Amino acid sequence: MLRKIAEPATVVGRRIRARRKELGWSQEKVGVLIGIDESSSRARISRYERGVHEPPVATARLIANVLGVSLPYLYCEDDAVASLLMALQTLPAEQRTRRAKQLLATIG
């Protein structure tokens, strides 16, 4: 019998899971990379992804860093804005600032 994997209950959980899967990483790997003991890392990351527990901001920052995303990306409820954050993050700092200013000028 196939088990259906539930959609994460929180935006943070959904973003962590989606990015982790994009990278092809296990929950255990993410946990170990942020400093959680190997024996409990899978369970902790699983709880964050499912929305059972919300990671403290300091932990969310560590997760964002190892996943190569910004902290605001993890908390962004709008998928289009989250995609924009990801695109901006990939740019060098100078280009990121210039592009952000251009974008703000077009909407303001």
mmCIF file of N, CA, C and O in Angstrom:
data_model
loop_
_atom_site.group_PDB
_atom_site.id
_atom_site.type_symbol
_atom_site.label_atom_id
_atom_site.label_comp_id
_atom_site.label_asym_id
_atom_site.label_seq_id
_atom_site.Cartn_x
_atom_site.Cartn_y
_atom_site.Cartn_z
ATOM 1 N N MET A 1 0.832 -1.171 0.000
ATOM 2 C CA MET A 1 0.000 0.000 0.000
ATOM 3 C C MET A 1 0.888 1.250 0.000
ATOM 4 O O MET A 1 1.816 1.368 0.784
ATOM 5 N N LEU A 2 0.609 2.186 -0.888
ATOM 6 C CA LEU A 2 1.379 3.410 -0.969
ATOM 7 C C LEU A 2 0.957 4.380 0.117
ATOM 8 O O LEU A 2 -0.226 4.550 0.380
ATOM 9 N N ARG A 3 1.949 4.995 0.725
ATOM 10 C CA ARG A 3 1.695 5.986 1.761
ATOM 11 C C ARG A 3 1.785 7.367 1.154
ATOM 12 O O ARG A 3 2.768 7.705 0.519
ATOM 13 N N LYS A 4 0.752 8.174 1.328
ATOM 14 C CA LYS A 4 0.756 9.532 0.802
ATOM 15 C C LYS A 4 1.523 10.429 1.769
ATOM 16 O O LYS A 4 1.276 10.418 2.960
ATOM 17 N N ILE A 5 2.461 11.209 1.215
ATOM 18 C CA ILE A 5 3.223 12.149 2.030
ATOM 19 C C ILE A 5 2.410 13.432 2.128
ATOM 20 O O ILE A 5 2.051 14.039 1.121
ATOM 21 N N ALA A 6 2.111 13.828 3.351
ATOM 22 C CA ALA A 6 1.303 15.016 3.582
ATOM 23 C C ALA A 6 2.068 16.277 3.202
ATOM 24 O O ALA A 6 3.273 16.360 3.365
ATOM 25 N N GLU A 7 1.335 17.240 2.678
ATOM 26 C CA GLU A 7 1.907 18.550 2.370
ATOM 27 C C GLU A 7 2.260 19.237 3.689
ATOM 28 O O GLU A 7 1.478 19.201 4.637
ATOM 29 N N PRO A 8 3.434 19.835 3.769
ATOM 30 C CA PRO A 8 3.815 20.520 5.008
ATOM 31 C C PRO A 8 2.765 21.547 5.429
ATOM 32 O O PRO A 8 2.162 22.217 4.594
ATOM 33 N N ALA A 9 2.558 21.649 6.734
ATOM 34 C CA ALA A 9 1.520 22.510 7.287
ATOM 35 C C ALA A 9 1.932 23.977 7.338
ATOM 36 O O ALA A 9 1.086 24.841 7.491
ATOM 37 N N THR A 10 3.219 24.269 7.226
ATOM 38 C CA THR A 10 3.684 25.647 7.317
ATOM 39 C C THR A 10 4.471 26.018 6.072
ATOM 40 O O THR A 10 5.029 25.154 5.389
ATOM 41 N N VAL A 11 4.535 27.310 5.806
ATOM 42 C CA VAL A 11 5.307 27.767 4.658
ATOM 43 C C VAL A 11 6.787 27.445 4.851
ATOM 44 O O VAL A 11 7.473 27.052 3.906
ATOM 45 N N VAL A 12 7.283 27.572 6.075
ATOM 46 C CA VAL A 12 8.691 27.252 6.353
ATOM 47 C C VAL A 12 8.947 25.779 6.049
ATOM 48 O O VAL A 12 9.928 25.430 5.380
ATOM 49 N N GLY A 13 8.072 24.910 6.513
ATOM 50 C CA GLY A 13 8.222 23.486 6.252
ATOM 51 C C GLY A 13 8.186 23.158 4.772
ATOM 52 O O GLY A 13 8.975 22.349 4.271
ATOM 53 N N ARG A 14 7.267 23.808 4.058
ATOM 54 C CA ARG A 14 7.145 23.573 2.617
ATOM 55 C C ARG A 14 8.397 24.020 1.881
ATOM 56 O O ARG A 14 8.909 23.316 1.014
ATOM 57 N N ARG A 15 8.927 25.180 2.258
ATOM 58 C CA ARG A 15 10.126 25.690 1.586
ATOM 59 C C ARG A 15 11.361 24.846 1.910
ATOM 60 O O ARG A 15 12.181 24.589 1.043
ATOM 61 N N ILE A 16 11.492 24.428 3.163
ATOM 62 C CA ILE A 16 12.636 23.580 3.532
ATOM 63 C C ILE A 16 12.586 22.281 2.726
ATOM 64 O O ILE A 16 13.577 21.874 2.118
ATOM 65 N N ARG A 17 11.423 21.630 2.728
ATOM 66 C CA ARG A 17 11.299 20.352 2.020
ATOM 67 C C ARG A 17 11.566 20.509 0.531
ATOM 68 O O ARG A 17 12.314 19.723 -0.072
ATOM 69 N N ALA A 18 10.971 21.526 -0.087
ATOM 70 C CA ALA A 18 11.136 21.704 -1.530
ATOM 71 C C ALA A 18 12.596 21.946 -1.896
ATOM 72 O O ALA A 18 13.121 21.328 -2.834
ATOM 73 N N ARG A 19 13.260 22.805 -1.160
ATOM 74 C CA ARG A 19 14.668 23.115 -1.473
ATOM 75 C C ARG A 19 15.569 21.917 -1.205
ATOM 76 O O ARG A 19 16.477 21.617 -1.989
ATOM 77 N N ARG A 20 15.305 21.209 -0.096
ATOM 78 C CA ARG A 20 16.101 20.017 0.224
ATOM 79 C C ARG A 20 15.979 18.992 -0.901
ATOM 80 O O ARG A 20 16.969 18.409 -1.350
ATOM 81 N N LYS A 21 14.758 18.798 -1.393
ATOM 82 C CA LYS A 21 14.550 17.829 -2.476
ATOM 83 C C LYS A 21 15.186 18.299 -3.778
ATOM 84 O O LYS A 21 15.705 17.482 -4.538
ATOM 85 N N GLU A 22 15.147 19.623 -4.047
ATOM 86 C CA GLU A 22 15.820 20.153 -5.238
ATOM 87 C C GLU A 22 17.301 19.794 -5.219
ATOM 88 O O GLU A 22 17.895 19.505 -6.252
ATOM 89 N N LEU A 23 17.880 19.848 -4.034
ATOM 90 C CA LEU A 23 19.307 19.544 -3.880
ATOM 91 C C LEU A 23 19.585 18.040 -3.831
ATOM 92 O O LEU A 23 20.738 17.623 -3.900
ATOM 93 N N GLY A 24 18.527 17.250 -3.680
ATOM 94 C CA GLY A 24 18.693 15.796 -3.596
ATOM 95 C C GLY A 24 19.258 15.336 -2.265
ATOM 96 O O GLY A 24 19.910 14.295 -2.188
ATOM 97 N N TRP A 25 19.023 16.119 -1.223
ATOM 98 C CA TRP A 25 19.575 15.824 0.095
ATOM 99 C C TRP A 25 18.551 15.143 0.991
ATOM 100 O O TRP A 25 17.354 15.369 0.879
ATOM 101 N N SER A 26 19.053 14.354 1.900
ATOM 102 C CA SER A 26 18.195 13.718 2.907
ATOM 103 C C SER A 26 17.965 14.690 4.063
ATOM 104 O O SER A 26 18.715 15.658 4.249
ATOM 105 N N GLN A 27 16.942 14.409 4.840
ATOM 106 C CA GLN A 27 16.696 15.203 6.049
ATOM 107 C C GLN A 27 17.882 15.079 6.997
ATOM 108 O O GLN A 27 18.298 16.058 7.614
ATOM 109 N N GLU A 28 18.424 13.892 7.072
ATOM 110 C CA GLU A 28 19.568 13.660 7.944
ATOM 111 C C GLU A 28 20.753 14.546 7.549
ATOM 112 O O GLU A 28 21.401 15.140 8.406
ATOM 113 N N LYS A 29 21.005 14.660 6.256
ATOM 114 C CA LYS A 29 22.136 15.478 5.794
ATOM 115 C C LYS A 29 21.949 16.934 6.201
ATOM 116 O O LYS A 29 22.886 17.575 6.698
ATOM 117 N N VAL A 30 20.752 17.468 6.002
ATOM 118 C CA VAL A 30 20.486 18.858 6.380
ATOM 119 C C VAL A 30 20.715 19.036 7.872
ATOM 120 O O VAL A 30 21.378 19.980 8.309
ATOM 121 N N GLY A 31 20.186 18.118 8.670
ATOM 122 C CA GLY A 31 20.348 18.210 10.113
ATOM 123 C C GLY A 31 21.800 18.185 10.548
ATOM 124 O O GLY A 31 22.235 18.993 11.378
ATOM 125 N N VAL A 32 22.552 17.273 9.980
ATOM 126 C CA VAL A 32 23.974 17.158 10.334
ATOM 127 C C VAL A 32 24.724 18.424 9.918
ATOM 128 O O VAL A 32 25.559 18.939 10.660
ATOM 129 N N LEU A 33 24.405 18.964 8.743
ATOM 130 C CA LEU A 33 25.087 20.164 8.264
ATOM 131 C C LEU A 33 24.828 21.388 9.152
ATOM 132 O O LEU A 33 25.644 22.295 9.196
ATOM 133 N N ILE A 34 23.698 21.398 9.854
ATOM 134 C CA ILE A 34 23.433 22.536 10.752
ATOM 135 C C ILE A 34 23.862 22.241 12.189
ATOM 136 O O ILE A 34 23.638 23.043 13.084
ATOM 137 N N GLY A 35 24.462 21.067 12.391
ATOM 138 C CA GLY A 35 25.027 20.771 13.701
ATOM 139 C C GLY A 35 24.186 19.913 14.625
ATOM 140 O O GLY A 35 24.498 19.776 15.800
ATOM 141 N N ILE A 36 23.125 19.312 14.100
ATOM 142 C CA ILE A 36 22.310 18.404 14.912
ATOM 143 C C ILE A 36 22.987 17.039 14.909
ATOM 144 O O ILE A 36 23.509 16.588 13.890
ATOM 145 N N ASP A 37 22.963 16.370 16.041
ATOM 146 C CA ASP A 37 23.536 15.031 16.141
ATOM 147 C C ASP A 37 22.895 14.114 15.103
ATOM 148 O O ASP A 37 21.682 14.142 14.893
ATOM 149 N N GLU A 38 23.717 13.303 14.467
ATOM 150 C CA GLU A 38 23.259 12.414 13.393
ATOM 151 C C GLU A 38 22.093 11.526 13.818
ATOM 152 O O GLU A 38 21.191 11.251 13.033
ATOM 153 N N SER A 39 22.082 11.095 15.065
ATOM 154 C CA SER A 39 21.040 10.176 15.536
ATOM 155 C C SER A 39 19.658 10.818 15.605
ATOM 156 O O SER A 39 18.645 10.119 15.558
ATOM 157 N N SER A 40 19.589 12.144 15.694
ATOM 158 C CA SER A 40 18.274 12.795 15.798
ATOM 159 C C SER A 40 18.016 13.799 14.674
ATOM 160 O O SER A 40 16.957 14.427 14.648
ATOM 161 N N SER A 41 18.956 13.937 13.759
ATOM 162 C CA SER A 41 18.815 14.981 12.738
ATOM 163 C C SER A 41 17.628 14.748 11.808
ATOM 164 O O SER A 41 16.900 15.683 11.486
ATOM 165 N N ARG A 42 17.410 13.513 11.365
ATOM 166 C CA ARG A 42 16.293 13.240 10.466
ATOM 167 C C ARG A 42 14.972 13.582 11.120
ATOM 168 O O ARG A 42 14.100 14.232 10.529
ATOM 169 N N ALA A 43 14.793 13.177 12.362
ATOM 170 C CA ALA A 43 13.535 13.434 13.072
ATOM 171 C C ALA A 43 13.293 14.931 13.258
ATOM 172 O O ALA A 43 12.167 15.413 13.075
ATOM 173 N N ARG A 44 14.334 15.680 13.609
ATOM 174 C CA ARG A 44 14.169 17.122 13.821
ATOM 175 C C ARG A 44 13.783 17.836 12.531
ATOM 176 O O ARG A 44 12.851 18.641 12.510
ATOM 177 N N ILE A 45 14.497 17.534 11.443
ATOM 178 C CA ILE A 45 14.183 18.187 10.175
ATOM 179 C C ILE A 45 12.796 17.776 9.695
ATOM 180 O O ILE A 45 12.033 18.593 9.187
ATOM 181 N N SER A 46 12.445 16.526 9.898
ATOM 182 C CA SER A 46 11.110 16.055 9.537
ATOM 183 C C SER A 46 10.034 16.839 10.280
ATOM 184 O O SER A 46 9.027 17.246 9.695
ATOM 185 N N ARG A 47 10.244 17.078 11.552
ATOM 186 C CA ARG A 47 9.262 17.850 12.345
ATOM 187 C C ARG A 47 9.141 19.281 11.834
ATOM 188 O O ARG A 47 8.050 19.844 11.806
ATOM 189 N N TYR A 48 10.256 19.868 11.439
ATOM 190 C CA TYR A 48 10.204 21.218 10.873
ATOM 191 C C TYR A 48 9.447 21.208 9.546
ATOM 192 O O TYR A 48 8.606 22.066 9.287
ATOM 193 N N GLU A 49 9.748 20.232 8.701
ATOM 194 C CA GLU A 49 9.097 20.160 7.393
ATOM 195 C C GLU A 49 7.604 19.918 7.510
ATOM 196 O O GLU A 49 6.827 20.479 6.742
ATOM 197 N N ARG A 50 7.195 19.086 8.426
ATOM 198 C CA ARG A 50 5.767 18.779 8.592
ATOM 199 C C ARG A 50 5.006 19.856 9.349
ATOM 200 O O ARG A 50 3.788 19.836 9.400
ATOM 201 N N GLY A 51 5.737 20.795 9.947
ATOM 202 C CA GLY A 51 5.074 21.854 10.696
ATOM 203 C C GLY A 51 4.709 21.464 12.107
ATOM 204 O O GLY A 51 3.965 22.178 12.777
ATOM 205 N N VAL A 52 5.244 20.330 12.576
ATOM 206 C CA VAL A 52 5.003 19.898 13.950
ATOM 207 C C VAL A 52 5.671 20.887 14.903
ATOM 208 O O VAL A 52 5.117 21.245 15.940
ATOM 209 N N HIS A 53 6.863 21.329 14.527
ATOM 210 C CA HIS A 53 7.598 22.349 15.278
ATOM 211 C C HIS A 53 8.078 23.410 14.297
ATOM 212 O O HIS A 53 8.437 23.096 13.164
ATOM 213 N N GLU A 54 8.089 24.644 14.743
ATOM 214 C CA GLU A 54 8.658 25.746 13.957
ATOM 215 C C GLU A 54 10.100 25.916 14.423
ATOM 216 O O GLU A 54 10.348 26.049 15.620
ATOM 217 N N PRO A 55 11.050 25.921 13.489
ATOM 218 C CA PRO A 55 12.435 26.098 13.942
ATOM 219 C C PRO A 55 12.634 27.491 14.523
ATOM 220 O O PRO A 55 12.077 28.464 13.993
ATOM 221 N N PRO A 56 13.401 27.614 15.600
ATOM 222 C CA PRO A 56 13.746 28.945 16.087
ATOM 223 C C PRO A 56 14.456 29.704 14.961
ATOM 224 O O PRO A 56 15.070 29.096 14.076
ATOM 225 N N VAL A 57 14.390 31.019 14.992
ATOM 226 C CA VAL A 57 14.981 31.823 13.916
ATOM 227 C C VAL A 57 16.458 31.486 13.713
ATOM 228 O O VAL A 57 16.923 31.377 12.577
ATOM 229 N N ALA A 58 17.195 31.298 14.798
ATOM 230 C CA ALA A 58 18.621 30.969 14.660
ATOM 231 C C ALA A 58 18.799 29.648 13.902
ATOM 232 O O ALA A 58 19.691 29.527 13.048
ATOM 233 N N THR A 59 17.954 28.681 14.171
ATOM 234 C CA THR A 59 18.019 27.391 13.467
ATOM 235 C C THR A 59 17.576 27.550 12.021
ATOM 236 O O THR A 59 18.189 26.986 11.104
ATOM 237 N N ALA A 60 16.514 28.323 11.798
ATOM 238 C CA ALA A 60 16.049 28.572 10.430
ATOM 239 C C ALA A 60 17.142 29.250 9.613
ATOM 240 O O ALA A 60 17.324 28.941 8.432
ATOM 241 N N ARG A 61 17.900 30.154 10.238
ATOM 242 C CA ARG A 61 19.008 30.824 9.548
ATOM 243 C C ARG A 61 20.076 29.799 9.137
ATOM 244 O O ARG A 61 20.597 29.847 8.026
ATOM 245 N N LEU A 62 20.389 28.876 10.033
ATOM 246 C CA LEU A 62 21.360 27.820 9.705
ATOM 247 C C LEU A 62 20.859 26.959 8.550
ATOM 248 O O LEU A 62 21.618 26.626 7.626
ATOM 249 N N ILE A 63 19.587 26.600 8.610
ATOM 250 C CA ILE A 63 18.991 25.779 7.549
ATOM 251 C C ILE A 63 19.052 26.534 6.222
ATOM 252 O O ILE A 63 19.442 25.971 5.191
ATOM 253 N N ALA A 64 18.665 27.803 6.239
ATOM 254 C CA ALA A 64 18.708 28.612 5.019
ATOM 255 C C ALA A 64 20.122 28.646 4.446
ATOM 256 O O ALA A 64 20.311 28.473 3.238
ATOM 257 N N ASN A 65 21.101 28.854 5.311
ATOM 258 C CA ASN A 65 22.493 28.915 4.844
ATOM 259 C C ASN A 65 22.936 27.625 4.181
ATOM 260 O O ASN A 65 23.539 27.651 3.109
ATOM 261 N N VAL A 66 22.654 26.477 4.799
ATOM 262 C CA VAL A 66 23.107 25.220 4.195
ATOM 263 C C VAL A 66 22.323 24.886 2.924
ATOM 264 O O VAL A 66 22.858 24.245 2.030
ATOM 265 N N LEU A 67 21.078 25.352 2.842
ATOM 266 C CA LEU A 67 20.280 25.099 1.645
ATOM 267 C C LEU A 67 20.553 26.119 0.535
ATOM 268 O O LEU A 67 20.046 25.992 -0.574
ATOM 269 N N GLY A 68 21.344 27.146 0.866
ATOM 270 C CA GLY A 68 21.691 28.145 -0.140
ATOM 271 C C GLY A 68 20.566 29.102 -0.484
ATOM 272 O O GLY A 68 20.453 29.554 -1.622
ATOM 273 N N VAL A 69 19.724 29.389 0.503
ATOM 274 C CA VAL A 69 18.628 30.343 0.314
ATOM 275 C C VAL A 69 18.713 31.409 1.399
ATOM 276 O O VAL A 69 19.435 31.258 2.378
ATOM 277 N N SER A 70 17.959 32.478 1.225
ATOM 278 C CA SER A 70 17.935 33.521 2.244
ATOM 279 C C SER A 70 16.903 33.166 3.308
ATOM 280 O O SER A 70 15.956 32.410 3.054
ATOM 281 N N LEU A 71 17.085 33.720 4.481
ATOM 282 C CA LEU A 71 16.112 33.508 5.552
ATOM 283 C C LEU A 71 14.720 34.004 5.152
ATOM 284 O O LEU A 71 13.733 33.283 5.366
ATOM 285 N N PRO A 72 14.596 35.197 4.527
ATOM 286 C CA PRO A 72 13.257 35.630 4.109
ATOM 287 C C PRO A 72 12.580 34.655 3.143
ATOM 288 O O PRO A 72 11.362 34.502 3.152
ATOM 289 N N TYR A 73 13.371 33.980 2.325
ATOM 290 C CA TYR A 73 12.802 32.990 1.401
ATOM 291 C C TYR A 73 12.038 31.915 2.160
ATOM 292 O O TYR A 73 10.950 31.516 1.746
ATOM 293 N N LEU A 74 12.595 31.446 3.268
ATOM 294 C CA LEU A 74 11.926 30.389 4.031
ATOM 295 C C LEU A 74 10.578 30.829 4.580
ATOM 296 O O LEU A 74 9.673 30.020 4.732
ATOM 297 N N TYR A 75 10.428 32.117 4.873
ATOM 298 C CA TYR A 75 9.203 32.620 5.481
ATOM 299 C C TYR A 75 8.238 33.263 4.491
ATOM 300 O O TYR A 75 7.136 33.655 4.867
ATOM 301 N N CYS A 76 8.639 33.368 3.234
ATOM 302 C CA CYS A 76 7.832 34.059 2.228
ATOM 303 C C CYS A 76 6.623 33.207 1.819
ATOM 304 O O CYS A 76 6.774 32.108 1.298
ATOM 305 N N GLU A 77 5.438 33.743 2.033
ATOM 306 C CA GLU A 77 4.211 33.000 1.715
ATOM 307 C C GLU A 77 3.857 33.025 0.233
ATOM 308 O O GLU A 77 3.170 32.141 -0.248
ATOM 309 N N ASP A 78 4.305 34.033 -0.486
ATOM 310 C CA ASP A 78 3.975 34.189 -1.903
ATOM 311 C C ASP A 78 5.040 33.498 -2.761
ATOM 312 O O ASP A 78 6.215 33.868 -2.714
ATOM 313 N N ASP A 79 4.632 32.514 -3.545
ATOM 314 C CA ASP A 79 5.588 31.751 -4.354
ATOM 315 C C ASP A 79 6.320 32.619 -5.379
ATOM 316 O O ASP A 79 7.508 32.420 -5.622
ATOM 317 N N ALA A 80 5.628 33.587 -5.965
ATOM 318 C CA ALA A 80 6.270 34.458 -6.954
ATOM 319 C C ALA A 80 7.345 35.319 -6.295
ATOM 320 O O ALA A 80 8.441 35.480 -6.836
ATOM 321 N N VAL A 81 7.043 35.855 -5.133
ATOM 322 C CA VAL A 81 8.021 36.678 -4.418
ATOM 323 C C VAL A 81 9.186 35.802 -3.955
ATOM 324 O O VAL A 81 10.345 36.208 -4.029
ATOM 325 N N ALA A 82 8.897 34.583 -3.518
ATOM 326 C CA ALA A 82 9.959 33.667 -3.106
ATOM 327 C C ALA A 82 10.885 33.361 -4.275
ATOM 328 O O ALA A 82 12.111 33.330 -4.117
ATOM 329 N N SER A 83 10.325 33.180 -5.467
ATOM 330 C CA SER A 83 11.144 32.940 -6.656
ATOM 331 C C SER A 83 12.014 34.157 -6.962
ATOM 332 O O SER A 83 13.183 34.019 -7.345
ATOM 333 N N LEU A 84 11.457 35.334 -6.783
ATOM 334 C CA LEU A 84 12.225 36.560 -6.990
ATOM 335 C C LEU A 84 13.368 36.658 -5.987
ATOM 336 O O LEU A 84 14.495 37.013 -6.345
ATOM 337 N N LEU A 85 13.108 36.323 -4.738
ATOM 338 C CA LEU A 85 14.164 36.321 -3.721
ATOM 339 C C LEU A 85 15.288 35.360 -4.099
ATOM 340 O O LEU A 85 16.466 35.684 -3.955
ATOM 341 N N MET A 86 14.917 34.181 -4.583
ATOM 342 C CA MET A 86 15.931 33.201 -5.003
ATOM 343 C C MET A 86 16.763 33.751 -6.162
ATOM 344 O O MET A 86 17.986 33.629 -6.174
ATOM 345 N N ALA A 87 16.095 34.366 -7.132
ATOM 346 C CA ALA A 87 16.809 34.904 -8.288
ATOM 347 C C ALA A 87 17.752 36.022 -7.865
ATOM 348 O O ALA A 87 18.905 36.077 -8.321
ATOM 349 N N LEU A 88 17.290 36.909 -7.007
ATOM 350 C CA LEU A 88 18.144 38.004 -6.543
ATOM 351 C C LEU A 88 19.344 37.481 -5.768
ATOM 352 O O LEU A 88 20.444 38.005 -5.873
ATOM 353 N N GLN A 89 19.126 36.460 -4.982
ATOM 354 C CA GLN A 89 20.197 35.922 -4.145
ATOM 355 C C GLN A 89 21.342 35.347 -4.965
ATOM 356 O O GLN A 89 22.483 35.346 -4.520
ATOM 357 N N THR A 90 21.047 34.873 -6.153
ATOM 358 C CA THR A 90 22.093 34.260 -6.971
ATOM 359 C C THR A 90 23.028 35.295 -7.603
ATOM 360 O O THR A 90 24.090 34.939 -8.097
ATOM 361 N N LEU A 91 22.617 36.567 -7.572
ATOM 362 C CA LEU A 91 23.432 37.622 -8.171
ATOM 363 C C LEU A 91 24.529 38.085 -7.219
ATOM 364 O O LEU A 91 24.343 38.059 -6.001
ATOM 365 N N PRO A 92 25.639 38.571 -7.772
ATOM 366 C CA PRO A 92 26.652 39.210 -6.918
ATOM 367 C C PRO A 92 26.023 40.425 -6.227
ATOM 368 O O PRO A 92 25.078 41.027 -6.742
ATOM 369 N N ALA A 93 26.556 40.803 -5.078
ATOM 370 C CA ALA A 93 25.967 41.853 -4.242
ATOM 371 C C ALA A 93 25.700 43.144 -5.013
ATOM 372 O O ALA A 93 24.625 43.742 -4.871
ATOM 373 N N GLU A 94 26.644 43.588 -5.814
ATOM 374 C CA GLU A 94 26.472 44.846 -6.558
ATOM 375 C C GLU A 94 25.305 44.754 -7.538
ATOM 376 O O GLU A 94 24.470 45.659 -7.618
ATOM 377 N N GLN A 95 25.236 43.664 -8.277
ATOM 378 C CA GLN A 95 24.131 43.471 -9.223
ATOM 379 C C GLN A 95 22.805 43.323 -8.486
ATOM 380 O O GLN A 95 21.776 43.814 -8.939
ATOM 381 N N ARG A 96 22.820 42.631 -7.360
ATOM 382 C CA ARG A 96 21.603 42.429 -6.565
ATOM 383 C C ARG A 96 21.036 43.776 -6.131
ATOM 384 O O ARG A 96 19.840 44.031 -6.267
ATOM 385 N N THR A 97 21.907 44.667 -5.653
ATOM 386 C CA THR A 97 21.465 45.990 -5.216
ATOM 387 C C THR A 97 20.884 46.777 -6.391
ATOM 388 O O THR A 97 19.823 47.392 -6.273
ATOM 389 N N ARG A 98 21.582 46.751 -7.518
ATOM 390 C CA ARG A 98 21.120 47.481 -8.703
ATOM 391 C C ARG A 98 19.775 46.950 -9.186
ATOM 392 O O ARG A 98 18.852 47.719 -9.468
ATOM 393 N N ARG A 99 19.645 45.634 -9.258
ATOM 394 C CA ARG A 99 18.387 45.038 -9.734
ATOM 395 C C ARG A 99 17.229 45.319 -8.769
ATOM 396 O O ARG A 99 16.120 45.588 -9.195
ATOM 397 N N ALA A 100 17.507 45.271 -7.490
ATOM 398 C CA ALA A 100 16.470 45.563 -6.501
ATOM 399 C C ALA A 100 15.991 46.997 -6.647
ATOM 400 O O ALA A 100 14.785 47.280 -6.598
ATOM 401 N N LYS A 101 16.935 47.932 -6.852
ATOM 402 C CA LYS A 101 16.580 49.343 -7.044
ATOM 403 C C LYS A 101 15.759 49.514 -8.308
ATOM 404 O O LYS A 101 14.775 50.266 -8.341
ATOM 405 N N GLN A 102 16.136 48.819 -9.382
ATOM 406 C CA GLN A 102 15.375 48.898 -10.633
ATOM 407 C C GLN A 102 13.948 48.398 -10.434
ATOM 408 O O GLN A 102 12.990 49.008 -10.909
ATOM 409 N N LEU A 103 13.828 47.286 -9.768
ATOM 410 C CA LEU A 103 12.516 46.709 -9.511
ATOM 411 C C LEU A 103 11.656 47.653 -8.681
ATOM 412 O O LEU A 103 10.494 47.907 -8.994
ATOM 413 N N LEU A 104 12.238 48.194 -7.634
ATOM 414 C CA LEU A 104 11.507 49.129 -6.784
ATOM 415 C C LEU A 104 11.092 50.384 -7.551
ATOM 416 O O LEU A 104 10.003 50.920 -7.330
ATOM 417 N N ALA A 105 11.928 50.839 -8.464
ATOM 418 C CA ALA A 105 11.595 52.020 -9.256
ATOM 419 C C ALA A 105 10.411 51.759 -10.177
ATOM 420 O O ALA A 105 9.603 52.645 -10.423
ATOM 421 N N THR A 106 10.280 50.530 -10.663
ATOM 422 C CA THR A 106 9.176 50.217 -11.586
ATOM 423 C C THR A 106 7.839 50.094 -10.864
ATOM 424 O O THR A 106 6.796 50.294 -11.467
ATOM 425 N N ILE A 107 7.884 49.771 -9.582
ATOM 426 C CA ILE A 107 6.614 49.611 -8.844
ATOM 427 C C ILE A 107 6.290 50.813 -7.963
ATOM 428 O O ILE A 107 5.204 50.906 -7.431
ATOM 429 N N GLY A 108 7.248 51.716 -7.790
ATOM 430 C CA GLY A 108 7.030 52.846 -6.892
ATOM 431 C C GLY A 108 6.866 54.068 -7.664
ATOM 432 O O GLY A 108 6.311 55.049 -7.542
#
